[in-house]
Amino acid sequence: MSTIKVRFAILGTVLYLMLLAGLAVAGGSGVAAATPVEQAPSSAPAARPEAPLASITRTLVYHELPLPGLDGVIAGRMDLSADGTRIAFVGGYNPNTIYVIEANGQGLRQVDSYEPSWHADSSVDLSADGSKVLSWDGGTILRLANANGGGAHQVITIEGGYKDFHLSTNGERVTFIVDRDWSLQPGNQPKKAGVYTVNGDGSNLKQLVTAEQIAALFGTTPADFPFSGGPGRWIDVSDDGQRIVFMAQVRDRGLKLFRVGADGGGLQAYDLYPEGYYWRMDNVRISGDGSTVLYTVAPNPCCSTPTEWGVVNYDGSDRRTLFTGYSDASYARSVGLTQDGAFLSVPWYGRLVKTDGSGEKLDLALWGGMPTNYPGPIIDGYCLTMNADGTRFAYLDWTGGYGYPKLATLTINPPSLGPAPQIDDVLMTPVYLLTEGRSEAKVTARVVAASSPGRVGSVALLDDVQDRTVQEGVLVDGGSAGDAKPGDGIYTASPIRTTADAVTTGPRTMRVVADVVAADGTRHSTAVDVAAFDVRADHPSATIPPETGGVLNYVDGRGNTTVITVPPWAFNTPTVLWLIPLPGVTPPNERATQRAFELLARQGSVVVSTPNKAVTVSIEYADEEIAGLDEAKLRLKRFVEDGNQWVEAGCGPYTRLLGENTVKVSLCHFSRFDLFEDATQQLFLPVVQRP
């Protein structure tokens, strides 16, 4: 069906309708038809599919777990089962109380409680299958309980020494290390420092490694405290129980890293560094499959050199330094490896790091900008614990402003958001920022939640780690800060800029985060990562040769293209043409698409305001950009500083491809432009010829 667009001379609407009604009765034979000045395509094309926004590359969902009656009493130590479905944690001190909760927040239960034998909180180790919970207090307490409740009992009583423990995959066996000679109670039975195993019921106690064996490897005598370790984990065991790694002291040489088999055979020391390289070793972990060993050392000189994080194959080959950075004794126990050894969870930073030496890492705890009264975000690394494949974490959340931590989970790419908000349609306009703060952009995102989000923020990532040379954003839906319409669920942050020291160009990811508070008072958050923009040295540009002309293209975040076509001899000399997107330039109350841009032409230092020949602009637009506007009346306008107004920009007829969401027109001036709905109601008065 043909579409005819007619412009009429301005007359009173009532008079026009009266005349039109009279002509209809007379059959219309005396009407002189008005001549259309614009012609749409002769047939109405099929609806154009929506241009895709930048796709979400990763979703992170955070859930605070309900712990009725336990607010403020969580002692901090916790462990997540290998399959990520169950969490064991210490819920209080004196008595030391052990709890288990499902990772979905259901089934909170107390599984053990006891008076401590030492003035300290308990530590916990949950078996990989989630069936048993081992706990100890640093004194004589070593207890095992069923994770479903019941069966809590003392495994053995160790009198004397510092120690560390590991529970087997099925919860049936405990491997442990004691730093000095000790006594087994009851009966005051003397035992030597070393590495041991014991069944979960206390039977079959067996020593695997002695101090004399360690000393013999180095041709010396046993150290005074031969099996003392660092502030983190001293000992760890592969899932099948066949590979054990641990730390031990060598006289006059300090802490070393060792490996041994489940039967005590194959004792070997790792040759990691030259003598004297480090003054402290903090941690040792082994991947579930037994392939990869993690360690942390504090290089000399003591005591301010950043901790070095490294991995080595179990057989001692292919040692790789991953990075150097802060580590504190308070946070060291929560270091973890995925089951295949491919990823390392880093305490305090809230970060996941690849162990292949590539340097690839992922920030887990970035929340973007926030109102000034919002507490700062921390995933407490002291309590960060990870499942086998590195997709779910349990941690303490300090961001709620309660004055005490809350137990929470983080899941990467979960099958369901649960009560957390839905975030989509993330868009950066324009799709780039210039270095050194020389341009600005706005971030928009659609947020759907059961209740009004408490905060929506944005933060830029470079290689999946926060890029601090790009400003964080606070997104609002109140009609301010570039937000087009209050209360429509589209949140906006504007302006976003790079900092003055931003010089690194290239692609960036935008993370947008939103959180809500559920009816039970728990907080739930969603973060989405979108490959939304890049940082550039300059705006989109093209050098136009005079004899051939040329083309300049710009593609926005929705995939829509603006094309400037310059004919031959529009310029007499080579000319550089820039297209500069200008988000937020057009006032929101104007009936415009809010996608203003500037065309700037230069010949050297000379600005060219008009070409010798008209250039053609072709603009694609998205349906949501013209929502509420009459697409058939879209016209390109340019801004005139003298008079501070928008005037018609086209210097030729318009071509409208409605099915392709495209409008084309010729331009005879370079200026600022935007697409407006033409509000002029020009009506031609029908002329009645008298007989």
XYZ file of C-alpha atoms in Angstrom:
691
model
C 0.000 0.000 0.000
C 1.337 3.390 -0.994
C 2.039 5.956 1.681
C 1.565 9.593 0.728
C 2.887 12.426 2.865
C 1.174 15.760 2.180
C 2.072 19.173 3.499
C -0.749 21.712 3.686
C -0.755 25.469 4.199
C -1.637 26.450 7.760
C -5.383 27.040 8.295
C -7.849 26.547 11.118
C -8.502 22.890 11.742
C -12.248 23.350 12.134
C -12.623 25.141 8.769
C -10.628 22.412 7.042
C -12.781 19.630 8.454
C -15.991 21.426 7.517
C -14.856 21.895 3.925
C -13.684 18.303 3.708
C -17.046 17.042 4.924
C -18.865 19.135 2.339
C -16.687 17.798 -0.470
C -17.355 14.245 0.563
C -21.058 14.799 0.111
C -20.491 16.403 -3.308
C -18.353 13.496 -4.489
C -15.073 15.476 -4.551
C -15.009 16.195 -8.286
C -13.980 19.794 -7.763
C -10.952 19.194 -5.474
C -7.538 20.265 -6.651
C -5.235 17.687 -5.008
C -2.247 18.963 -3.025
C 1.127 17.927 -4.432
C 3.268 15.767 -2.104
C 6.880 16.841 -1.614
C 8.117 13.560 -0.076
C 7.556 10.010 -1.257
C 8.040 6.900 0.845
C 8.752 3.527 -0.771
C 5.833 2.319 -2.855
C 5.197 -0.756 -0.694
C 5.233 -1.121 3.060
C 8.212 -3.372 3.926
C 8.203 -6.049 6.584
C 8.958 -5.011 10.165
C 12.668 -4.610 10.809
C 14.071 -6.751 13.629
C 15.477 -4.811 16.545
C 19.194 -4.043 16.273
C 21.003 -6.061 18.955
C 22.745 -4.265 21.779
C 26.185 -5.324 22.925
C 25.696 -8.825 24.343
C 26.124 -9.661 28.014
C 29.332 -11.654 28.343
C 28.999 -12.537 32.029
C 26.412 -12.353 34.793
C 27.322 -12.365 38.476
C 24.558 -12.808 41.040
C 24.971 -12.113 44.747
C 22.547 -13.355 47.421
C 22.649 -12.502 51.092
C 21.469 -15.557 53.043
C 18.864 -15.292 55.813
C 20.296 -16.286 59.199
C 17.537 -15.623 61.724
C 18.907 -15.145 65.230
C 22.535 -15.120 64.089
C 22.995 -11.460 63.124
C 26.324 -10.202 64.359
C 27.554 -13.539 65.722
C 29.164 -15.108 62.625
C 32.742 -15.790 63.646
C 33.938 -15.810 60.060
C 35.472 -19.198 59.263
C 33.504 -21.029 56.560
C 33.788 -23.585 53.776
C 31.771 -24.292 50.620
C 31.243 -27.806 49.334
C 32.924 -28.780 46.071
C 29.587 -28.838 44.238
C 28.710 -25.402 45.641
C 25.421 -26.453 47.230
C 26.273 -26.364 50.960
C 28.114 -24.029 53.347
C 29.543 -24.798 56.784
C 30.390 -21.867 59.039
C 31.234 -20.933 62.603
C 28.339 -19.083 64.186
C 29.778 -18.014 67.485
C 32.494 -18.295 70.117
C 32.275 -19.808 73.607
C 30.486 -21.973 72.908
C 31.940 -22.495 69.461
C 28.905 -23.324 67.365
C 29.017 -24.927 63.927
C 26.225 -24.425 61.402
C 25.401 -25.699 57.919
C 23.117 -24.000 55.406
C 22.267 -24.818 51.821
C 23.684 -22.319 49.338
C 20.134 -21.389 48.287
C 19.517 -20.063 51.802
C 17.387 -23.003 52.952
C 17.887 -25.531 55.723
C 19.886 -23.580 58.327
C 20.867 -26.013 61.084
C 23.262 -26.287 64.007
C 25.417 -29.411 63.706
C 27.825 -29.015 66.632
C 28.546 -26.847 69.679
C 31.278 -27.071 72.312
C 33.304 -25.118 74.820
C 36.656 -24.144 73.275
C 39.873 -25.525 74.713
C 41.745 -22.480 73.471
C 40.867 -18.785 73.400
C 40.047 -18.780 69.702
C 37.284 -19.237 67.146
C 37.007 -22.579 65.478
C 38.020 -23.371 61.905
C 35.951 -25.642 59.662
C 36.597 -27.961 56.728
C 33.600 -29.325 54.801
C 34.163 -32.585 52.963
C 34.120 -32.197 49.187
C 30.881 -34.188 48.968
C 29.294 -31.971 51.618
C 28.459 -34.851 53.975
C 30.714 -34.128 56.977
C 32.065 -31.060 58.816
C 35.424 -31.072 60.595
C 36.102 -28.329 63.149
C 38.974 -27.457 65.454
C 39.830 -24.590 67.797
C 43.647 -24.551 67.826
C 43.729 -26.366 71.158
C 42.740 -29.947 71.858
C 39.406 -29.867 70.029
C 39.085 -31.835 66.769
C 35.467 -32.739 66.076
C 33.526 -34.291 63.215
C 29.774 -33.934 62.596
C 27.276 -34.947 59.948
C 26.388 -31.986 57.750
C 22.713 -33.003 57.935
C 22.916 -32.854 61.729
C 23.774 -35.389 64.409
C 26.754 -37.652 64.944
C 29.012 -34.933 66.384
C 32.015 -36.410 68.187
C 35.636 -35.854 69.137
C 37.952 -37.518 66.602
C 41.127 -37.511 68.697
C 42.527 -35.247 71.397
C 45.897 -33.690 70.547
C 47.660 -32.112 73.530
C 50.322 -29.582 72.531
C 51.595 -27.889 69.411
C 50.093 -25.880 66.568
C 48.299 -27.861 63.916
C 46.328 -27.820 60.678
C 43.813 -30.328 59.313
C 42.205 -31.526 56.085
C 39.072 -33.666 55.728
C 38.895 -36.250 52.951
C 36.412 -36.048 50.075
C 33.947 -38.454 51.708
C 34.558 -37.206 55.239
C 35.930 -40.542 56.437
C 39.581 -39.594 56.983
C 41.546 -36.667 58.412
C 45.060 -35.687 57.343
C 46.864 -33.317 59.707
C 50.177 -31.778 60.680
C 51.551 -30.939 64.152
C 54.510 -28.568 64.430
C 56.169 -30.186 67.486
C 56.059 -33.284 69.696
C 52.645 -33.812 71.288
C 50.574 -36.142 73.439
C 47.577 -38.212 72.391
C 44.853 -38.172 75.043
C 43.639 -39.911 77.034
C 46.623 -41.723 78.402
C 49.210 -39.016 77.692
C 50.668 -41.057 74.831
C 53.782 -39.313 73.412
C 53.815 -38.569 69.689
C 56.356 -36.922 67.397
C 55.942 -33.818 65.260
C 54.966 -34.661 61.711
C 52.267 -35.437 59.165
C 49.546 -37.906 60.174
C 46.315 -39.511 59.020
C 43.480 -40.822 61.168
C 40.035 -42.230 60.489
C 37.006 -40.065 61.262
C 36.139 -42.288 64.237
C 39.628 -41.816 65.728
C 40.997 -45.211 64.696
C 44.056 -46.113 62.645
C 46.284 -43.144 63.570
C 49.344 -43.268 61.301
C 52.385 -41.010 60.962
C 53.414 -40.395 57.338
C 56.360 -37.989 57.696
C 58.803 -37.453 60.583
C 61.163 -34.588 61.396
C 64.115 -36.891 60.823
C 62.957 -37.613 57.272
C 62.745 -33.895 56.505
C 66.210 -33.239 57.939
C 67.733 -36.164 56.035
C 66.701 -34.640 52.709
C 68.989 -31.683 53.498
C 71.741 -33.472 55.417
C 71.019 -31.683 58.706
C 69.315 -32.218 62.049
C 65.628 -31.577 62.731
C 64.611 -27.977 63.344
C 63.368 -26.962 66.774
C 59.787 -26.782 65.528
C 60.121 -28.876 62.389
C 56.553 -28.688 61.100
C 55.549 -25.134 61.953
C 53.896 -23.376 59.036
C 52.862 -19.963 57.861
C 49.704 -18.013 58.704
C 47.654 -19.784 56.029
C 47.161 -23.450 55.208
C 50.096 -25.697 56.129
C 48.787 -28.852 54.527
C 46.421 -29.863 51.715
C 45.348 -33.104 50.028
C 44.054 -34.001 46.559
C 40.482 -35.248 46.227
C 41.543 -38.876 45.878
C 43.729 -38.606 48.986
C 46.846 -39.832 47.153
C 48.798 -36.580 46.982
C 49.686 -34.504 50.043
C 51.544 -31.184 50.096
C 52.739 -29.436 53.239
C 55.197 -26.955 54.700
C 58.010 -27.805 57.112
C 60.983 -26.068 58.692
C 64.531 -27.002 57.671
C 67.243 -26.013 60.132
C 68.969 -22.770 59.092
C 67.022 -22.723 55.826
C 63.502 -21.802 56.905
C 60.188 -23.037 55.570
C 60.178 -25.349 52.572
C 57.435 -26.960 50.502
C 57.135 -30.762 50.353
C 55.045 -33.511 48.787
C 54.341 -37.080 49.903
C 52.040 -39.941 48.943
C 49.098 -41.210 50.989
C 51.194 -44.162 52.222
C 54.107 -41.957 53.266
C 56.180 -42.808 50.203
C 57.752 -40.467 47.647
C 58.720 -37.688 50.089
C 60.298 -34.841 48.109
C 61.131 -31.170 48.652
C 60.224 -28.616 46.005
C 63.171 -26.613 44.691
C 61.375 -23.320 44.108
C 63.897 -20.541 44.781
C 67.549 -19.918 45.593
C 68.428 -19.990 49.289
C 67.582 -16.731 51.021
C 65.043 -15.565 48.430
C 62.130 -15.365 50.880
C 61.769 -14.951 54.630
C 58.298 -16.443 55.017
C 56.073 -18.989 53.303
C 52.373 -18.346 53.918
C 50.314 -20.940 52.146
C 50.133 -24.258 50.358
C 47.153 -25.665 48.421
C 46.715 -28.455 45.882
C 44.045 -28.722 43.205
C 41.403 -31.413 43.601
C 42.834 -33.419 40.708
C 46.314 -33.273 42.270
C 47.941 -31.598 39.270
C 48.729 -28.116 40.561
C 50.268 -26.812 43.775
C 49.809 -23.240 44.940
C 52.172 -21.427 47.303
C 52.745 -17.890 48.542
C 56.037 -16.499 49.794
C 57.176 -13.167 51.214
C 60.469 -12.307 49.486
C 63.364 -10.673 51.293
C 63.974 -8.143 52.623
C 61.566 -8.484 55.489
C 58.988 -7.180 56.011
C 57.442 -4.920 53.390
C 58.088 -6.712 50.089
C 54.787 -7.727 48.424
C 53.815 -11.382 48.646
C 54.584 -13.511 45.589
C 51.878 -15.885 44.383
C 52.976 -18.902 42.383
C 52.055 -22.396 41.229
C 54.054 -25.460 40.298
C 53.105 -28.859 38.922
C 52.862 -31.569 41.558
C 56.032 -33.223 40.224
C 57.950 -29.963 40.653
C 58.011 -28.902 37.011
C 56.868 -25.674 35.371
C 56.959 -23.231 38.285
C 55.022 -20.046 37.396
C 54.899 -16.764 39.258
C 51.359 -15.445 38.865
C 51.592 -12.010 40.452
C 52.832 -10.115 43.474
C 50.536 -8.327 45.851
C 49.315 -7.771 49.357
C 48.711 -10.721 51.616
C 48.047 -10.743 55.321
C 47.964 -13.575 57.815
C 44.314 -12.803 58.530
C 43.324 -13.571 54.939
C 45.691 -16.315 53.919
C 43.541 -19.344 54.785
C 40.903 -18.526 52.179
C 43.178 -18.986 49.163
C 41.762 -21.706 46.900
C 42.269 -23.585 43.637
C 39.652 -24.977 41.290
C 39.463 -28.744 40.956
C 41.510 -28.710 37.743
C 43.983 -26.142 39.045
C 43.145 -23.686 36.279
C 42.010 -20.841 38.552
C 43.064 -19.365 41.858
C 40.802 -17.392 44.206
C 42.713 -14.537 45.793
C 41.760 -13.304 49.269
C 41.123 -9.644 50.018
C 41.159 -8.684 46.341
C 38.007 -10.710 45.633
C 39.620 -11.881 42.417
C 39.841 -15.014 40.282
C 43.213 -15.557 38.544
C 44.219 -18.001 35.818
C 47.180 -20.158 36.822
C 48.641 -20.643 33.343
C 50.862 -17.589 33.765
C 48.891 -15.539 31.222
C 48.037 -12.909 33.813
C 44.301 -13.193 33.078
C 42.107 -12.388 36.058
C 38.554 -11.411 36.970
C 37.428 -8.921 39.607
C 34.528 -10.412 41.572
C 33.770 -7.550 43.956
C 33.345 -4.415 41.817
C 30.154 -2.493 42.404
C 30.588 0.735 40.460
C 29.709 4.224 41.625
C 27.461 4.697 44.586
C 25.766 7.518 46.478
C 27.940 9.145 49.113
C 25.886 7.633 51.937
C 26.331 4.089 50.650
C 28.935 1.952 52.460
C 31.959 0.819 50.519
C 31.978 -2.693 49.043
C 34.213 -5.456 50.343
C 34.102 -9.185 49.821
C 35.914 -10.222 52.979
C 38.734 -12.356 51.604
C 39.328 -13.896 55.029
C 36.157 -15.872 54.413
C 36.073 -16.226 50.631
C 35.629 -19.894 49.731
C 35.094 -21.422 46.288
C 33.471 -24.480 44.721
C 35.333 -26.963 42.513
C 34.870 -25.196 39.172
C 35.193 -21.588 40.356
C 31.621 -20.581 39.552
C 30.246 -20.148 43.075
C 31.707 -18.477 46.147
C 30.626 -18.055 49.745
C 31.853 -14.961 51.549
C 31.075 -12.346 54.150
C 29.317 -9.239 52.847
C 30.228 -6.013 54.646
C 28.371 -3.655 52.274
C 24.998 -3.518 53.989
C 25.932 -0.968 56.645
C 24.906 -3.288 59.488
C 28.153 -2.962 61.418
C 28.703 -6.696 61.105
C 29.076 -9.085 58.151
C 26.367 -11.119 56.459
C 26.826 -14.540 54.913
C 26.419 -14.331 51.132
C 27.009 -16.241 47.914
C 28.203 -15.181 44.487
C 27.412 -17.300 41.421
C 28.807 -16.700 37.935
C 26.283 -17.214 35.114
C 23.601 -18.895 37.257
C 20.587 -20.551 35.596
C 18.274 -18.257 37.571
C 18.541 -14.791 39.113
C 16.200 -15.637 41.994
C 15.171 -12.401 43.760
C 18.109 -10.461 42.264
C 17.304 -7.757 39.661
C 17.313 -8.360 35.919
C 19.624 -6.049 33.955
C 19.666 -5.800 30.171
C 19.822 -3.309 27.296
C 23.122 -1.918 28.567
C 24.205 0.841 26.212
C 27.138 3.247 26.094
C 26.511 6.401 24.054
C 28.727 6.969 22.204
C 30.466 3.616 22.046
C 33.821 5.113 22.964
C 35.612 7.579 25.208
C 38.667 9.587 24.308
C 41.843 9.394 26.339
C 42.781 12.058 28.893
C 39.190 13.029 29.669
C 38.623 14.679 26.279
C 35.081 13.368 25.714
C 32.092 12.134 27.646
C 29.436 9.456 27.308
C 26.377 8.171 29.091
C 25.545 4.667 30.273
C 21.985 3.390 30.216
C 20.544 0.079 31.356
C 17.104 -1.394 31.886
C 16.572 -2.772 35.400
C 13.607 -4.969 36.332
C 13.162 -5.839 40.003
C 10.432 -6.810 42.434
C 11.137 -3.636 44.418
C 12.874 -0.371 43.637
C 16.649 -0.917 43.346
C 18.638 0.572 46.196
C 21.485 1.385 43.854
C 22.486 0.974 40.233
C 26.133 1.578 39.426
C 28.636 1.152 36.602
C 32.346 0.457 36.478
C 34.671 -0.083 33.511
C 36.849 -3.176 33.176
C 40.079 -3.559 31.234
C 40.942 -7.235 30.762
C 38.272 -8.069 33.399
C 39.906 -5.916 36.099
C 38.698 -2.456 37.074
C 40.012 0.313 34.839
C 40.474 3.170 37.279
C 41.127 5.603 34.430
C 37.397 5.491 33.581
C 34.978 7.128 35.984
C 32.486 5.013 37.880
C 28.829 5.911 37.456
C 25.706 6.156 39.583
C 22.716 5.335 37.362
C 19.416 7.046 38.167
C 15.846 6.842 36.904
C 14.609 10.208 38.103
C 14.807 12.346 34.989
C 18.186 13.861 35.933
C 21.816 13.206 34.965
C 20.800 12.594 31.354
C 17.917 10.252 32.250
C 15.228 10.820 29.610
C 12.111 9.739 31.499
C 11.685 9.212 35.240
C 10.279 5.928 36.435
C 10.504 4.040 33.149
C 13.013 1.466 34.421
C 15.799 2.833 32.193
C 18.638 3.978 34.450
C 21.219 6.490 33.241
C 24.625 7.765 34.333
C 25.982 10.856 32.588
C 28.534 12.125 32.021
C 31.145 9.345 32.146
C 34.699 10.363 31.260
C 38.204 9.033 31.335
C 40.621 10.589 33.796
C 43.354 13.034 32.858
C 45.994 10.273 33.013
C 44.076 7.811 30.795
C 46.345 6.949 27.852
C 45.738 3.235 27.186
C 43.473 2.715 24.191
C 41.496 -0.379 23.273
C 38.283 -2.244 24.105
C 36.647 -2.066 27.512
C 33.872 -3.911 29.298
C 31.179 -2.067 31.208
C 29.872 -3.704 34.382
C 26.460 -2.541 35.579
C 25.302 -3.564 39.051
C 21.904 -3.260 40.724
C 20.731 -4.418 44.134
C 17.416 -4.771 45.940
C 16.273 -5.598 49.447
C 13.796 -8.472 49.673
C 10.803 -8.617 51.998
C 12.828 -10.589 54.572
C 15.493 -7.860 54.659
C 18.160 -9.751 52.695
C 20.028 -7.974 49.891
C 20.307 -9.418 46.385
C 22.431 -8.021 43.578
C 23.119 -8.628 39.914
C 26.118 -7.533 37.887
C 26.331 -7.869 34.103
C 29.461 -7.423 32.016
C 28.944 -6.013 28.542
C 31.566 -5.393 25.846
C 30.070 -1.942 25.403
C 32.804 0.513 24.404
C 36.443 1.294 23.824
C 38.896 4.042 24.636
C 40.281 5.870 21.599
C 42.808 8.540 20.797
C 40.363 10.435 18.554
C 36.783 10.601 17.290
C 35.752 8.639 14.163
C 37.288 10.384 11.163
C 38.194 9.981 7.520
C 40.549 11.885 5.240
C 38.629 12.862 2.114
C 40.629 13.263 -1.159
C 39.126 16.059 -3.280
C 39.164 14.198 -6.596
C 37.390 11.031 -5.390
C 35.433 12.073 -2.322
C 34.951 9.478 0.381
C 32.838 7.952 3.150
C 32.809 8.251 6.952
C 30.999 5.588 9.018
C 30.030 5.461 12.682
C 28.330 2.459 14.307
C 26.583 3.054 17.647
C 26.002 0.684 20.547
C 22.826 -0.699 18.969
C 24.607 -1.551 15.748
C 22.984 1.335 13.839
C 25.182 3.111 11.310
C 25.513 6.760 10.411
C 27.143 7.185 6.980
C 28.456 10.461 5.590
C 29.053 10.281 1.817
C 31.180 13.037 0.305
C 31.074 13.462 -3.515
C 34.155 14.352 -5.610
C 35.235 17.961 -5.375
C 33.146 18.764 -2.331
C 36.511 20.065 -1.083
C 39.385 21.571 -3.053
C 42.119 20.040 -0.893
C 42.395 16.902 1.270
C 40.064 17.376 4.223
C 39.702 15.484 7.512
C 36.073 14.899 8.444
C 35.107 13.975 12.012
C 31.817 12.616 13.333
C 31.518 13.389 17.054
C 28.580 11.865 18.984
C 27.138 14.298 21.534
C 25.002 12.436 24.101
C 22.726 14.627 26.145
C 23.091 17.726 23.986
C 19.451 17.840 22.915
C 17.114 18.875 25.774
C 15.013 15.869 26.906
C 11.776 17.831 26.453
C 12.444 18.284 22.733
C 10.757 15.791 20.429
C 14.060 14.379 19.272
C 15.877 11.056 19.208
C 18.544 12.247 21.676
C 21.348 11.079 19.383
C 22.955 14.393 18.500
C 26.258 14.434 16.664
C 28.618 16.988 15.202
C 30.275 16.983 11.800
C 33.582 18.816 11.824
C 35.755 19.363 8.735
C 39.337 20.680 8.837
C 41.919 21.486 6.225
C 45.005 21.725 8.397
C 44.097 24.227 11.117
C 41.280 25.749 9.052
C 37.718 24.758 9.945
C 35.484 24.258 6.907
C 31.829 25.111 7.607
C 30.342 24.485 4.135
C 31.391 22.064 1.391
C 31.482 22.991 -2.309
C 28.870 20.298 -2.951
C 26.240 18.847 -0.673
C 27.197 15.734 1.278
C 24.699 12.981 2.019
C 23.949 11.641 5.497
C 22.223 8.289 6.055
C 21.075 7.636 9.633
C 19.826 4.333 11.021
C 17.821 4.549 14.232
C 16.330 2.106 16.716
C 12.629 1.770 17.488
C 13.183 2.760 21.120
C 14.909 5.967 20.006
C 11.767 7.111 18.223
C 9.280 5.873 20.805
C 6.444 8.379 20.970
C 7.556 10.114 17.774
C 5.961 10.004 14.342
C 8.561 8.227 12.221
C 7.114 9.688 9.033
C 7.835 13.194 10.313
C 11.480 12.736 11.340
C 13.683 15.543 10.045
C 17.337 16.338 10.609
C 17.969 19.671 12.274
C 21.162 21.564 12.937
C 21.988 23.805 15.847
C 22.549 27.509 15.134
C 24.518 29.219 17.872
C 23.407 32.616 16.670
C 19.877 32.456 17.977
C 20.454 29.309 20.063
C 17.969 27.241 18.095
C 17.568 24.126 15.988
C 16.704 24.720 12.325
C 16.139 22.533 9.277
C 19.426 20.915 8.203
C 18.478 19.285 4.907
C 19.203 21.083 1.684
C 17.422 18.559 -0.511
C 14.562 16.057 -0.439
C 14.370 13.356 2.237
C 14.467 9.644 1.461
C 12.706 7.635 4.134
C 13.107 3.884 4.353
C 10.631 3.246 7.148
C 11.029 -0.518 7.149
C 14.779 -0.124 7.480
C 14.541 2.596 10.154
C 16.649 4.855 7.962
C 16.424 8.467 6.831
C 18.681 10.099 4.207
C 19.119 13.747 3.276
C 21.688 16.118 1.762
C 23.624 18.581 3.959
C 25.146 21.896 2.933
C 26.537 22.891 6.353
C 28.695 21.219 8.979
C 27.261 21.687 12.450
C 25.588 19.862 15.331
C 22.679 17.659 14.257
C 19.851 15.577 15.675
C 16.726 13.871 14.347
C 13.530 15.674 15.404
C 9.885 15.048 14.843
C 8.626 17.896 12.669
C 5.894 19.450 14.800
C 4.837 21.911 12.115
C 1.244 21.275 11.086
C 1.143 22.730 7.570
C -2.179 22.123 5.807
C -3.146 22.870 2.246
C -6.706 24.235 2.004
C -8.672 22.264 -0.577
C -9.821 24.532 -3.392
C -13.455 24.214 -4.493
C -14.139 25.135 -8.091
C -17.575 26.567 -8.702
C -19.389 25.482 -11.882
